[in-house]
mmCIF file with all atom_site columns, N, CA and C in Angstrom:
data_model
loop_
_atom_site.group_PDB
_atom_site.id
_atom_site.type_symbol
_atom_site.label_atom_id
_atom_site.label_alt_id
_atom_site.label_comp_id
_atom_site.label_asym_id
_atom_site.label_entity_id
_atom_site.label_seq_id
_atom_site.pdbx_PDB_ins_code
_atom_site.Cartn_x
_atom_site.Cartn_y
_atom_site.Cartn_z
_atom_site.occupancy
_atom_site.B_iso_or_equiv
_atom_site.pdbx_formal_charge
_atom_site.auth_seq_id
_atom_site.auth_comp_id
_atom_site.auth_asym_id
_atom_site.auth_atom_id
_atom_site.pdbx_PDB_model_num
ATOM 1   N N  . LYS A 1 1  ? -25.073 -24.152 -44.865 1.00 62.00 ? 1  LYS A N  1
ATOM 2   C CA . LYS A 1 1  ? -25.520 -23.768 -46.242 1.00 62.00 ? 1  LYS A CA 1
ATOM 3   C C  . LYS A 1 1  ? -27.114 -24.746 -45.294 1.00 62.00 ? 1  LYS A C  1
ATOM 4   N N  . ILE A 1 2  ? -28.018 -23.933 -46.092 1.00 71.00 ? 2  ILE A N  1
ATOM 5   C CA . ILE A 1 2  ? -29.440 -23.943 -45.806 1.00 71.00 ? 2  ILE A CA 1
ATOM 6   C C  . ILE A 1 2  ? -30.449 -24.797 -47.126 1.00 71.00 ? 2  ILE A C  1
ATOM 7   N N  . PRO A 1 3  ? -30.564 -26.263 -46.353 1.00 70.00 ? 3  PRO A N  1
ATOM 8   C CA . PRO A 1 3  ? -31.132 -26.973 -48.040 1.00 70.00 ? 3  PRO A CA 1
ATOM 9   C C  . PRO A 1 3  ? -32.380 -25.965 -48.288 1.00 70.00 ? 3  PRO A C  1
ATOM 10  N N  . THR A 1 4  ? -33.003 -25.600 -47.722 1.00 76.00 ? 4  THR A N  1
ATOM 11  C CA . THR A 1 4  ? -34.311 -24.625 -48.825 1.00 76.00 ? 4  THR A CA 1
ATOM 12  C C  . THR A 1 4  ? -34.038 -23.114 -49.129 1.00 76.00 ? 4  THR A C  1
ATOM 13  N N  . ALA A 1 5  ? -32.937 -22.696 -49.351 1.00 80.00 ? 5  ALA A N  1
ATOM 14  C CA . ALA A 1 5  ? -32.441 -21.013 -48.953 1.00 80.00 ? 5  ALA A CA 1
ATOM 15  C C  . ALA A 1 5  ? -33.369 -20.437 -50.427 1.00 80.00 ? 5  ALA A C  1
ATOM 16  N N  . ASP A 1 6  ? -33.595 -21.196 -51.230 1.00 83.00 ? 6  ASP A N  1
ATOM 17  C CA . ASP A 1 6  ? -34.342 -21.013 -52.573 1.00 83.00 ? 6  ASP A CA 1
ATOM 18  C C  . ASP A 1 6  ? -35.851 -20.887 -52.050 1.00 83.00 ? 6  ASP A C  1
ATOM 19  N N  . LYS A 1 7  ? -36.370 -20.702 -50.636 1.00 85.00 ? 7  LYS A N  1
ATOM 20  C CA . LYS A 1 7  ? -38.090 -20.582 -50.475 1.00 85.00 ? 7  LYS A CA 1
ATOM 21  C C  . LYS A 1 7  ? -37.896 -19.454 -49.611 1.00 85.00 ? 7  LYS A C  1
ATOM 22  N N  . ILE A 1 8  ? -36.447 -18.939 -49.398 1.00 87.00 ? 8  ILE A N  1
ATOM 23  C CA . ILE A 1 8  ? -36.615 -18.092 -48.153 1.00 87.00 ? 8  ILE A CA 1
ATOM 24  C C  . ILE A 1 8  ? -36.784 -16.345 -48.638 1.00 87.00 ? 8  ILE A C  1
ATOM 25  N N  . ALA A 1 9  ? -37.886 -15.096 -48.123 1.00 87.00 ? 9  ALA A N  1
ATOM 26  C CA . ALA A 1 9  ? -37.829 -14.092 -48.765 1.00 87.00 ? 9  ALA A CA 1
ATOM 27  C C  . ALA A 1 9  ? -37.796 -13.221 -47.865 1.00 87.00 ? 9  ALA A C  1
ATOM 28  N N  . SER A 1 10 ? -37.339 -13.550 -46.263 1.00 86.00 ? 10 SER A N  1
ATOM 29  C CA . SER A 1 10 ? -37.049 -12.698 -45.374 1.00 86.00 ? 10 SER A CA 1
ATOM 30  C C  . SER A 1 10 ? -35.617 -13.352 -44.190 1.00 86.00 ? 10 SER A C  1
ATOM 31  N N  . VAL A 1 11 ? -35.248 -13.295 -44.109 1.00 88.00 ? 11 VAL A N  1
ATOM 32  C CA . VAL A 1 11 ? -34.450 -13.325 -42.935 1.00 88.00 ? 11 VAL A CA 1
ATOM 33  C C  . VAL A 1 11 ? -34.045 -12.322 -41.466 1.00 88.00 ? 11 VAL A C  1
ATOM 34  N N  . GLY A 1 12 ? -34.653 -11.554 -41.583 1.00 90.00 ? 12 GLY A N  1
ATOM 35  C CA . GLY A 1 12 ? -34.543 -10.593 -40.488 1.00 90.00 ? 12 GLY A CA 1
ATOM 36  C C  . GLY A 1 12 ? -33.555 -9.276  -40.678 1.00 90.00 ? 12 GLY A C  1
ATOM 37  N N  . ASP A 1 13 ? -33.406 -9.187  -39.137 1.00 95.00 ? 13 ASP A N  1
ATOM 38  C CA . ASP A 1 13 ? -32.012 -7.969  -39.483 1.00 95.00 ? 13 ASP A CA 1
ATOM 39  C C  . ASP A 1 13 ? -30.886 -8.847  -38.485 1.00 95.00 ? 13 ASP A C  1
ATOM 40  N N  . PHE A 1 14 ? -29.911 -9.097  -38.979 1.00 94.00 ? 14 PHE A N  1
ATOM 41  C CA . PHE A 1 14 ? -28.575 -9.877  -39.337 1.00 94.00 ? 14 PHE A CA 1
ATOM 42  C C  . PHE A 1 14 ? -27.594 -8.527  -38.073 1.00 94.00 ? 14 PHE A C  1
ATOM 43  N N  . SER A 1 15 ? -27.740 -7.824  -38.162 1.00 96.00 ? 15 SER A N  1
ATOM 44  C CA . SER A 1 15 ? -27.043 -6.563  -37.647 1.00 96.00 ? 15 SER A CA 1
ATOM 45  C C  . SER A 1 15 ? -26.415 -6.688  -36.065 1.00 96.00 ? 15 SER A C  1
ATOM 46  N N  . ALA A 1 16 ? -27.665 -7.264  -35.125 1.00 95.00 ? 16 ALA A N  1
ATOM 47  C CA . ALA A 1 16 ? -26.674 -7.379  -34.181 1.00 95.00 ? 16 ALA A CA 1
ATOM 48  C C  . ALA A 1 16 ? -26.237 -8.785  -34.161 1.00 95.00 ? 16 ALA A C  1
ATOM 49  N N  . LEU A 1 17 ? -25.652 -9.657  -35.063 1.00 96.00 ? 17 LEU A N  1
ATOM 50  C CA . LEU A 1 17 ? -25.346 -10.858 -34.880 1.00 96.00 ? 17 LEU A CA 1
ATOM 51  C C  . LEU A 1 17 ? -23.758 -10.229 -35.607 1.00 96.00 ? 17 LEU A C  1
ATOM 52  N N  . TYR A 1 18 ? -23.367 -9.537  -36.074 1.00 96.00 ? 18 TYR A N  1
ATOM 53  C CA . TYR A 1 18 ? -22.108 -8.779  -36.452 1.00 96.00 ? 18 TYR A CA 1
ATOM 54  C C  . TYR A 1 18 ? -21.434 -9.666  -37.237 1.00 96.00 ? 18 TYR A C  1
ATOM 55  N N  . LEU A 1 19 ? -22.071 -10.245 -38.371 1.00 93.00 ? 19 LEU A N  1
ATOM 56  C CA . LEU A 1 19 ? -21.031 -11.173 -38.858 1.00 93.00 ? 19 LEU A CA 1
ATOM 57  C C  . LEU A 1 19 ? -20.303 -10.650 -39.313 1.00 93.00 ? 19 LEU A C  1
ATOM 58  N N  . GLY A 1 20 ? -18.883 -11.730 -39.808 1.00 91.00 ? 20 GLY A N  1
ATOM 59  C CA . GLY A 1 20 ? -18.194 -11.434 -40.816 1.00 91.00 ? 20 GLY A CA 1
ATOM 60  C C  . GLY A 1 20 ? -18.208 -12.049 -42.034 1.00 91.00 ? 20 GLY A C  1
ATOM 61  N N  . ASP A 1 21 ? -17.319 -12.395 -42.898 1.00 89.00 ? 21 ASP A N  1
ATOM 62  C CA . ASP A 1 21 ? -17.392 -12.741 -43.953 1.00 89.00 ? 21 ASP A CA 1
ATOM 63  C C  . ASP A 1 21 ? -19.182 -13.573 -44.039 1.00 89.00 ? 21 ASP A C  1
ATOM 64  N N  . LEU A 1 22 ? -19.589 -13.166 -45.246 1.00 90.00 ? 22 LEU A N  1
ATOM 65  C CA . LEU A 1 22 ? -20.923 -12.899 -45.810 1.00 90.00 ? 22 LEU A CA 1
ATOM 66  C C  . LEU A 1 22 ? -20.962 -13.813 -47.840 1.00 90.00 ? 22 LEU A C  1
ATOM 67  N N  . GLN A 1 23 ? -21.726 -14.639 -47.755 1.00 89.00 ? 23 GLN A N  1
ATOM 68  C CA . GLN A 1 23 ? -22.275 -15.121 -48.950 1.00 89.00 ? 23 GLN A CA 1
ATOM 69  C C  . GLN A 1 23 ? -23.435 -16.013 -49.160 1.00 89.00 ? 23 GLN A C  1
ATOM 70  N N  . ILE A 1 24 ? -23.955 -14.996 -49.854 1.00 89.00 ? 24 ILE A N  1
ATOM 71  C CA . ILE A 1 24 ? -25.435 -15.627 -50.273 1.00 89.00 ? 24 ILE A CA 1
ATOM 72  C C  . ILE A 1 24 ? -25.876 -15.814 -51.435 1.00 89.00 ? 24 ILE A C  1
ATOM 73  N N  . ASN A 1 25 ? -26.176 -16.667 -52.041 1.00 86.00 ? 25 ASN A N  1
ATOM 74  C CA . ASN A 1 25 ? -26.237 -17.426 -53.845 1.00 86.00 ? 25 ASN A CA 1
ATOM 75  C C  . ASN A 1 25 ? -27.755 -17.618 -53.718 1.00 86.00 ? 25 ASN A C  1
ATOM 76  N N  . ALA A 1 26 ? -28.608 -18.918 -52.895 1.00 83.00 ? 26 ALA A N  1
ATOM 77  C CA . ALA A 1 26 ? -29.350 -19.709 -52.887 1.00 83.00 ? 26 ALA A CA 1
ATOM 78  C C  . ALA A 1 26 ? -30.549 -18.878 -52.823 1.00 83.00 ? 26 ALA A C  1
ATOM 79  N N  . ALA A 1 27 ? -30.821 -17.621 -51.899 1.00 88.00 ? 27 ALA A N  1
ATOM 80  C CA . ALA A 1 27 ? -32.140 -17.184 -51.458 1.00 88.00 ? 27 ALA A CA 1
ATOM 81  C C  . ALA A 1 27 ? -32.545 -16.405 -52.800 1.00 88.00 ? 27 ALA A C  1
ATOM 82  N N  . LYS A 1 28 ? -33.081 -17.143 -53.089 1.00 89.00 ? 28 LYS A N  1
ATOM 83  C CA . LYS A 1 28 ? -33.508 -16.797 -54.691 1.00 89.00 ? 28 LYS A CA 1
ATOM 84  C C  . LYS A 1 28 ? -34.890 -15.941 -54.117 1.00 89.00 ? 28 LYS A C  1
ATOM 85  N N  . ASN A 1 29 ? -35.339 -15.870 -53.586 1.00 92.00 ? 29 ASN A N  1
ATOM 86  C CA . ASN A 1 29 ? -36.511 -15.249 -53.434 1.00 92.00 ? 29 ASN A CA 1
ATOM 87  C C  . ASN A 1 29 ? -36.585 -14.383 -52.538 1.00 92.00 ? 29 ASN A C  1
ATOM 88  N N  . LEU A 1 30 ? -35.426 -13.698 -52.125 1.00 93.00 ? 30 LEU A N  1
ATOM 89  C CA . LEU A 1 30 ? -34.852 -12.890 -50.549 1.00 93.00 ? 30 LEU A CA 1
ATOM 90  C C  . LEU A 1 30 ? -35.455 -11.279 -51.112 1.00 93.00 ? 30 LEU A C  1
ATOM 91  N N  . LYS A 1 31 ? -35.497 -10.490 -50.617 1.00 94.00 ? 31 LYS A N  1
ATOM 92  C CA . LYS A 1 31 ? -36.105 -9.396  -50.588 1.00 94.00 ? 31 LYS A CA 1
ATOM 93  C C  . LYS A 1 31 ? -35.268 -7.896  -49.958 1.00 94.00 ? 31 LYS A C  1
ATOM 94  N N  . ILE A 1 32 ? -35.032 -8.744  -48.800 1.00 94.00 ? 32 ILE A N  1
ATOM 95  C CA . ILE A 1 32 ? -34.293 -7.564  -48.113 1.00 94.00 ? 32 ILE A CA 1
ATOM 96  C C  . ILE A 1 32 ? -33.413 -8.758  -47.077 1.00 94.00 ? 32 ILE A C  1
ATOM 97  N N  . LEU A 1 33 ? -31.862 -7.503  -47.232 1.00 94.00 ? 33 LEU A N  1
ATOM 98  C CA . LEU A 1 33 ? -31.086 -8.367  -46.632 1.00 94.00 ? 33 LEU A CA 1
ATOM 99  C C  . LEU A 1 33 ? -30.508 -6.959  -45.677 1.00 94.00 ? 33 LEU A C  1
ATOM 100 N N  . LYS A 1 34 ? -30.432 -6.977  -44.491 1.00 96.00 ? 34 LYS A N  1
ATOM 101 C CA . LYS A 1 34 ? -30.199 -6.322  -43.582 1.00 96.00 ? 34 LYS A CA 1
ATOM 102 C C  . LYS A 1 34 ? -29.009 -6.546  -42.932 1.00 96.00 ? 34 LYS A C  1
ATOM 103 N N  . ILE A 1 35 ? -28.053 -5.654  -43.164 1.00 95.00 ? 35 ILE A N  1
ATOM 104 C CA . ILE A 1 35 ? -26.479 -6.764  -42.295 1.00 95.00 ? 35 ILE A CA 1
ATOM 105 C C  . ILE A 1 35 ? -26.257 -5.594  -41.650 1.00 95.00 ? 35 ILE A C  1
ATOM 106 N N  . GLY A 1 36 ? -26.214 -4.107  -42.314 1.00 96.00 ? 36 GLY A N  1
ATOM 107 C CA . GLY A 1 36 ? -25.561 -3.148  -40.627 1.00 96.00 ? 36 GLY A CA 1
ATOM 108 C C  . GLY A 1 36 ? -26.978 -2.713  -40.515 1.00 96.00 ? 36 GLY A C  1
ATOM 109 N N  . ASN A 1 37 ? -26.561 -1.056  -39.907 1.00 95.00 ? 37 ASN A N  1
ATOM 110 C CA . ASN A 1 37 ? -27.677 -0.397  -39.523 1.00 95.00 ? 37 ASN A CA 1
ATOM 111 C C  . ASN A 1 37 ? -26.688 0.789   -39.368 1.00 95.00 ? 37 ASN A C  1
ATOM 112 N N  . ASP A 1 38 ? -28.194 2.290   -38.763 1.00 95.00 ? 38 ASP A N  1
ATOM 113 C CA . ASP A 1 38 ? -27.762 3.175   -38.907 1.00 95.00 ? 38 ASP A CA 1
ATOM 114 C C  . ASP A 1 38 ? -27.627 3.345   -38.099 1.00 95.00 ? 38 ASP A C  1
ATOM 115 N N  . THR A 1 39 ? -27.756 3.268   -36.506 1.00 95.00 ? 39 THR A N  1
ATOM 116 C CA . THR A 1 39 ? -28.639 3.343   -35.390 1.00 95.00 ? 39 THR A CA 1
ATOM 117 C C  . THR A 1 39 ? -27.150 4.587   -34.532 1.00 95.00 ? 39 THR A C  1
ATOM 118 N N  . PRO A 1 40 ? -27.265 5.291   -34.469 1.00 97.00 ? 40 PRO A N  1
ATOM 119 C CA . PRO A 1 40 ? -26.234 5.972   -33.860 1.00 97.00 ? 40 PRO A CA 1
ATOM 120 C C  . PRO A 1 40 ? -24.959 5.255   -32.715 1.00 97.00 ? 40 PRO A C  1
ATOM 121 N N  . GLY A 1 41 ? -23.819 4.753   -32.756 1.00 96.00 ? 41 GLY A N  1
ATOM 122 C CA . GLY A 1 41 ? -23.200 4.060   -32.017 1.00 96.00 ? 41 GLY A CA 1
ATOM 123 C C  . GLY A 1 41 ? -22.766 2.626   -32.801 1.00 96.00 ? 41 GLY A C  1
ATOM 124 N N  . TYR A 1 42 ? -23.198 2.346   -33.767 1.00 97.00 ? 42 TYR A N  1
ATOM 125 C CA . TYR A 1 42 ? -23.329 0.908   -34.307 1.00 97.00 ? 42 TYR A CA 1
ATOM 126 C C  . TYR A 1 42 ? -22.544 1.000   -35.240 1.00 97.00 ? 42 TYR A C  1
ATOM 127 N N  . PHE A 1 43 ? -20.881 0.156   -35.212 1.00 96.00 ? 43 PHE A N  1
ATOM 128 C CA . PHE A 1 43 ? -20.234 -0.209  -36.096 1.00 96.00 ? 43 PHE A CA 1
ATOM 129 C C  . PHE A 1 43 ? -20.143 -1.528  -36.095 1.00 96.00 ? 43 PHE A C  1
ATOM 130 N N  . ASN A 1 44 ? -19.965 -2.029  -37.393 1.00 97.00 ? 44 ASN A N  1
ATOM 131 C CA . ASN A 1 44 ? -19.503 -3.459  -37.550 1.00 97.00 ? 44 ASN A CA 1
ATOM 132 C C  . ASN A 1 44 ? -18.569 -3.970  -38.164 1.00 97.00 ? 44 ASN A C  1
ATOM 133 N N  . THR A 1 45 ? -17.043 -4.329  -36.531 1.00 97.00 ? 45 THR A N  1
ATOM 134 C CA . THR A 1 45 ? -15.787 -4.181  -37.788 1.00 97.00 ? 45 THR A CA 1
ATOM 135 C C  . THR A 1 45 ? -15.626 -5.449  -37.864 1.00 97.00 ? 45 THR A C  1
ATOM 136 N N  . TYR A 1 46 ? -16.769 -6.298  -38.309 1.00 96.00 ? 46 TYR A N  1
ATOM 137 C CA . TYR A 1 46 ? -16.176 -8.377  -37.911 1.00 96.00 ? 46 TYR A CA 1
ATOM 138 C C  . TYR A 1 46 ? -16.293 -8.385  -39.772 1.00 96.00 ? 46 TYR A C  1
ATOM 139 N N  . LEU A 1 47 ? -17.172 -7.201  -40.497 1.00 96.00 ? 47 LEU A N  1
ATOM 140 C CA . LEU A 1 47 ? -17.943 -7.908  -41.933 1.00 96.00 ? 47 LEU A CA 1
ATOM 141 C C  . LEU A 1 47 ? -16.505 -7.317  -43.173 1.00 96.00 ? 47 LEU A C  1
ATOM 142 N N  . LYS A 1 48 ? -15.655 -8.128  -43.521 1.00 94.00 ? 48 LYS A N  1
ATOM 143 C CA . LYS A 1 48 ? -15.371 -7.964  -44.092 1.00 94.00 ? 48 LYS A CA 1
ATOM 144 C C  . LYS A 1 48 ? -15.055 -8.222  -45.593 1.00 94.00 ? 48 LYS A C  1
ATOM 145 N N  . SER A 1 49 ? -16.192 -9.402  -46.607 1.00 93.00 ? 49 SER A N  1
ATOM 146 C CA . SER A 1 49 ? -16.123 -9.372  -47.420 1.00 93.00 ? 49 SER A CA 1
ATOM 147 C C  . SER A 1 49 ? -17.999 -9.790  -47.547 1.00 93.00 ? 49 SER A C  1
ATOM 148 N N  . LEU A 1 50 ? -18.227 -9.326  -48.652 1.00 94.00 ? 50 LEU A N  1
ATOM 149 C CA . LEU A 1 50 ? -20.129 -9.678  -48.571 1.00 94.00 ? 50 LEU A CA 1
ATOM 150 C C  . LEU A 1 50 ? -19.859 -10.006 -50.224 1.00 94.00 ? 50 LEU A C  1
ATOM 151 N N  . THR A 1 51 ? -19.936 -11.207 -50.443 1.00 92.00 ? 51 THR A N  1
ATOM 152 C CA . THR A 1 51 ? -20.464 -11.869 -51.938 1.00 92.00 ? 51 THR A CA 1
ATOM 153 C C  . THR A 1 51 ? -22.122 -11.962 -51.574 1.00 92.00 ? 51 THR A C  1
ATOM 154 N N  . ILE A 1 52 ? -23.015 -11.177 -52.867 1.00 92.00 ? 52 ILE A N  1
ATOM 155 C CA . ILE A 1 52 ? -24.194 -11.643 -53.065 1.00 92.00 ? 52 ILE A CA 1
ATOM 156 C C  . ILE A 1 52 ? -24.410 -12.367 -54.799 1.00 92.00 ? 52 ILE A C  1
ATOM 157 N N  . ASN A 1 53 ? -25.540 -12.682 -55.158 1.00 89.00 ? 53 ASN A N  1
ATOM 158 C CA . ASN A 1 53 ? -24.832 -13.758 -56.378 1.00 89.00 ? 53 ASN A CA 1
ATOM 159 C C  . ASN A 1 53 ? -26.651 -14.113 -56.907 1.00 89.00 ? 53 ASN A C  1
ATOM 160 N N  . ASN A 1 54 ? -27.186 -13.206 -57.888 1.00 87.00 ? 54 ASN A N  1
ATOM 161 C CA . ASN A 1 54 ? -28.543 -14.087 -58.237 1.00 87.00 ? 54 ASN A CA 1
ATOM 162 C C  . ASN A 1 54 ? -29.595 -13.616 -57.480 1.00 87.00 ? 54 ASN A C  1
ATOM 163 N N  . LEU A 1 55 ? -29.297 -12.617 -56.765 1.00 91.00 ? 55 LEU A N  1
ATOM 164 C CA . LEU A 1 55 ? -30.859 -12.756 -55.793 1.00 91.00 ? 55 LEU A CA 1
ATOM 165 C C  . LEU A 1 55 ? -31.683 -11.432 -56.563 1.00 91.00 ? 55 LEU A C  1
ATOM 166 N N  . ARG A 1 56 ? -32.318 -11.946 -57.576 1.00 92.00 ? 56 ARG A N  1
ATOM 167 C CA . ARG A 1 56 ? -33.137 -11.221 -58.714 1.00 92.00 ? 56 ARG A CA 1
ATOM 168 C C  . ARG A 1 56 ? -34.020 -10.501 -57.887 1.00 92.00 ? 56 ARG A C  1
ATOM 169 N N  . LEU A 1 57 ? -34.704 -10.757 -56.677 1.00 94.00 ? 57 LEU A N  1
ATOM 170 C CA . LEU A 1 57 ? -35.701 -10.261 -55.879 1.00 94.00 ? 57 LEU A CA 1
ATOM 171 C C  . LEU A 1 57 ? -35.350 -9.376  -55.213 1.00 94.00 ? 57 LEU A C  1
ATOM 172 N N  . LEU A 1 58 ? -34.285 -9.177  -54.649 1.00 94.00 ? 58 LEU A N  1
ATOM 173 C CA . LEU A 1 58 ? -33.674 -8.360  -53.524 1.00 94.00 ? 58 LEU A CA 1
ATOM 174 C C  . LEU A 1 58 ? -33.758 -6.578  -54.014 1.00 94.00 ? 58 LEU A C  1
ATOM 175 N N  . SER A 1 59 ? -34.611 -6.764  -53.225 1.00 95.00 ? 59 SER A N  1
ATOM 176 C CA . SER A 1 59 ? -34.520 -4.375  -53.440 1.00 95.00 ? 59 SER A CA 1
ATOM 177 C C  . SER A 1 59 ? -34.354 -3.782  -52.325 1.00 95.00 ? 59 SER A C  1
ATOM 178 N N  . ASP A 1 60 ? -33.805 -4.319  -51.177 1.00 94.00 ? 60 ASP A N  1
ATOM 179 C CA . ASP A 1 60 ? -33.224 -3.741  -50.423 1.00 94.00 ? 60 ASP A CA 1
ATOM 180 C C  . ASP A 1 60 ? -32.008 -3.821  -49.711 1.00 94.00 ? 60 ASP A C  1
ATOM 181 N N  . LEU A 1 61 ? -30.565 -3.426  -49.726 1.00 95.00 ? 61 LEU A N  1
ATOM 182 C CA . LEU A 1 61 ? -29.317 -3.958  -48.733 1.00 95.00 ? 61 LEU A CA 1
ATOM 183 C C  . LEU A 1 61 ? -29.135 -3.150  -48.366 1.00 95.00 ? 61 LEU A C  1
ATOM 184 N N  . ASP A 1 62 ? -29.496 -3.146  -46.645 1.00 96.00 ? 62 ASP A N  1
ATOM 185 C CA . ASP A 1 62 ? -28.260 -2.017  -45.771 1.00 96.00 ? 62 ASP A CA 1
ATOM 186 C C  . ASP A 1 62 ? -27.057 -2.994  -45.049 1.00 96.00 ? 62 ASP A C  1
ATOM 187 N N  . ILE A 1 63 ? -26.355 -1.875  -45.636 1.00 96.00 ? 63 ILE A N  1
ATOM 188 C CA . ILE A 1 63 ? -24.572 -2.120  -45.220 1.00 96.00 ? 63 ILE A CA 1
ATOM 189 C C  . ILE A 1 63 ? -24.399 -1.122  -44.624 1.00 96.00 ? 63 ILE A C  1
ATOM 190 N N  . SER A 1 64 ? -24.971 -0.456  -43.767 1.00 97.00 ? 64 SER A N  1
ATOM 191 C CA . SER A 1 64 ? -24.976 0.824   -43.372 1.00 97.00 ? 64 SER A CA 1
ATOM 192 C C  . SER A 1 64 ? -23.954 0.234   -42.435 1.00 97.00 ? 64 SER A C  1
ATOM 193 N N  . ASN A 1 65 ? -23.263 1.290   -41.806 1.00 97.00 ? 65 ASN A N  1
ATOM 194 C CA . ASN A 1 65 ? -22.087 1.098   -40.350 1.00 97.00 ? 65 ASN A CA 1
ATOM 195 C C  . ASN A 1 65 ? -20.645 -0.310  -40.644 1.00 97.00 ? 65 ASN A C  1
ATOM 196 N N  . CYS A 1 66 ? -21.017 -0.829  -41.674 1.00 97.00 ? 66 CYS A N  1
ATOM 197 C CA . CYS A 1 66 ? -20.065 -1.737  -42.106 1.00 97.00 ? 66 CYS A CA 1
ATOM 198 C C  . CYS A 1 66 ? -18.672 -1.528  -42.269 1.00 97.00 ? 66 CYS A C  1
ATOM 199 N N  . VAL A 1 67 ? -17.915 -0.683  -41.714 1.00 96.00 ? 67 VAL A N  1
ATOM 200 C CA . VAL A 1 67 ? -16.743 0.172   -41.873 1.00 96.00 ? 67 VAL A CA 1
ATOM 201 C C  . VAL A 1 67 ? -15.881 -1.038  -41.956 1.00 96.00 ? 67 VAL A C  1
ATOM 202 N N  . SER A 1 68 ? -15.492 -2.318  -41.957 1.00 96.00 ? 68 SER A N  1
ATOM 203 C CA . SER A 1 68 ? -13.959 -2.973  -42.611 1.00 96.00 ? 68 SER A CA 1
ATOM 204 C C  . SER A 1 68 ? -14.383 -3.356  -44.109 1.00 96.00 ? 68 SER A C  1
ATOM 205 N N  . LEU A 1 69 ? -15.633 -3.378  -44.775 1.00 93.00 ? 69 LEU A N  1
ATOM 206 C CA . LEU A 1 69 ? -15.939 -4.131  -45.616 1.00 93.00 ? 69 LEU A CA 1
ATOM 207 C C  . LEU A 1 69 ? -15.278 -3.473  -46.673 1.00 93.00 ? 69 LEU A C  1
ATOM 208 N N  . THR A 1 70 ? -14.210 -3.984  -47.540 1.00 87.00 ? 70 THR A N  1
ATOM 209 C CA . THR A 1 70 ? -13.961 -3.637  -48.032 1.00 87.00 ? 70 THR A CA 1
ATOM 210 C C  . THR A 1 70 ? -13.723 -4.366  -49.779 1.00 87.00 ? 70 THR A C  1
ATOM 211 N N  . GLY A 1 71 ? -13.545 -3.785  -50.873 1.00 84.00 ? 71 GLY A N  1
ATOM 212 C CA . GLY A 1 71 ? -13.857 -3.965  -52.016 1.00 84.00 ? 71 GLY A CA 1
ATOM 213 C C  . GLY A 1 71 ? -14.716 -3.612  -53.011 1.00 84.00 ? 71 GLY A C  1
ATOM 214 N N  . THR A 1 72 ? -14.929 -4.418  -53.915 1.00 87.00 ? 72 THR A N  1
ATOM 215 C CA . THR A 1 72 ? -16.216 -4.403  -54.686 1.00 87.00 ? 72 THR A CA 1
ATOM 216 C C  . THR A 1 72 ? -17.407 -4.922  -54.663 1.00 87.00 ? 72 THR A C  1
ATOM 217 N N  . LEU A 1 73 ? -18.749 -4.966  -54.384 1.00 89.00 ? 73 LEU A N  1
ATOM 218 C CA . LEU A 1 73 ? -20.336 -5.395  -54.412 1.00 89.00 ? 73 LEU A CA 1
ATOM 219 C C  . LEU A 1 73 ? -20.630 -5.588  -55.578 1.00 89.00 ? 73 LEU A C  1
ATOM 220 N N  . ASN A 1 74 ? -20.428 -6.478  -56.312 1.00 89.00 ? 74 ASN A N  1
ATOM 221 C CA . ASN A 1 74 ? -20.954 -6.356  -57.430 1.00 89.00 ? 74 ASN A CA 1
ATOM 222 C C  . ASN A 1 74 ? -22.458 -7.037  -56.912 1.00 89.00 ? 74 ASN A C  1
ATOM 223 N N  . LEU A 1 75 ? -23.632 -6.338  -57.733 1.00 91.00 ? 75 LEU A N  1
ATOM 224 C CA . LEU A 1 75 ? -24.927 -6.557  -57.511 1.00 91.00 ? 75 LEU A CA 1
ATOM 225 C C  . LEU A 1 75 ? -25.700 -6.397  -58.846 1.00 91.00 ? 75 LEU A C  1
ATOM 226 N N  . SER A 1 76 ? -24.743 -6.747  -60.087 1.00 92.00 ? 76 SER A N  1
ATOM 227 C CA . SER A 1 76 ? -25.503 -7.012  -61.775 1.00 92.00 ? 76 SER A CA 1
ATOM 228 C C  . SER A 1 76 ? -26.365 -7.734  -61.946 1.00 92.00 ? 76 SER A C  1
ATOM 229 N N  . THR A 1 77 ? -26.076 -9.410  -60.717 1.00 90.00 ? 77 THR A N  1
ATOM 230 C CA . THR A 1 77 ? -27.007 -9.883  -60.843 1.00 90.00 ? 77 THR A CA 1
ATOM 231 C C  . THR A 1 77 ? -28.528 -9.967  -60.080 1.00 90.00 ? 77 THR A C  1
ATOM 232 N N  . CYS A 1 78 ? -28.460 -9.017  -59.500 1.00 91.00 ? 78 CYS A N  1
ATOM 233 C CA . CYS A 1 78 ? -30.008 -8.057  -58.409 1.00 91.00 ? 78 CYS A CA 1
ATOM 234 C C  . CYS A 1 78 ? -30.304 -6.922  -59.097 1.00 91.00 ? 78 CYS A C  1
ATOM 235 N N  . PRO A 1 79 ? -31.106 -7.682  -59.716 1.00 92.00 ? 79 PRO A N  1
ATOM 236 C CA . PRO A 1 79 ? -31.719 -5.827  -61.217 1.00 92.00 ? 79 PRO A CA 1
ATOM 237 C C  . PRO A 1 79 ? -32.923 -5.021  -59.862 1.00 92.00 ? 79 PRO A C  1
ATOM 238 N N  . ASN A 1 80 ? -33.277 -5.598  -59.282 1.00 93.00 ? 80 ASN A N  1
ATOM 239 C CA . ASN A 1 80 ? -33.899 -4.408  -58.154 1.00 93.00 ? 80 ASN A CA 1
ATOM 240 C C  . ASN A 1 80 ? -33.766 -3.701  -57.566 1.00 93.00 ? 80 ASN A C  1
ATOM 241 N N  . ILE A 1 81 ? -31.529 -3.521  -57.216 1.00 88.00 ? 81 ILE A N  1
ATOM 242 C CA . ILE A 1 81 ? -31.208 -2.517  -56.511 1.00 88.00 ? 81 ILE A CA 1
ATOM 243 C C  . ILE A 1 81 ? -31.061 -1.404  -56.927 1.00 88.00 ? 81 ILE A C  1
#
């Protein structure tokens, strides 16, 4: 948990971290979230669940080649997507 997450507008490129389960709720100013990558040969087999809530400014979400991500991704609280 990041105490000042509501101030974050960018977190950079997370794709090289090969994240597993990810939940983002408090980063209300976040505009871009890059978890995946479309580079040939890149595959994230670790990311199995992604929860995004109340990211009203989020306009760009990259989950390219996150091949193990299953279920429904609810973006109803992200009106800019």
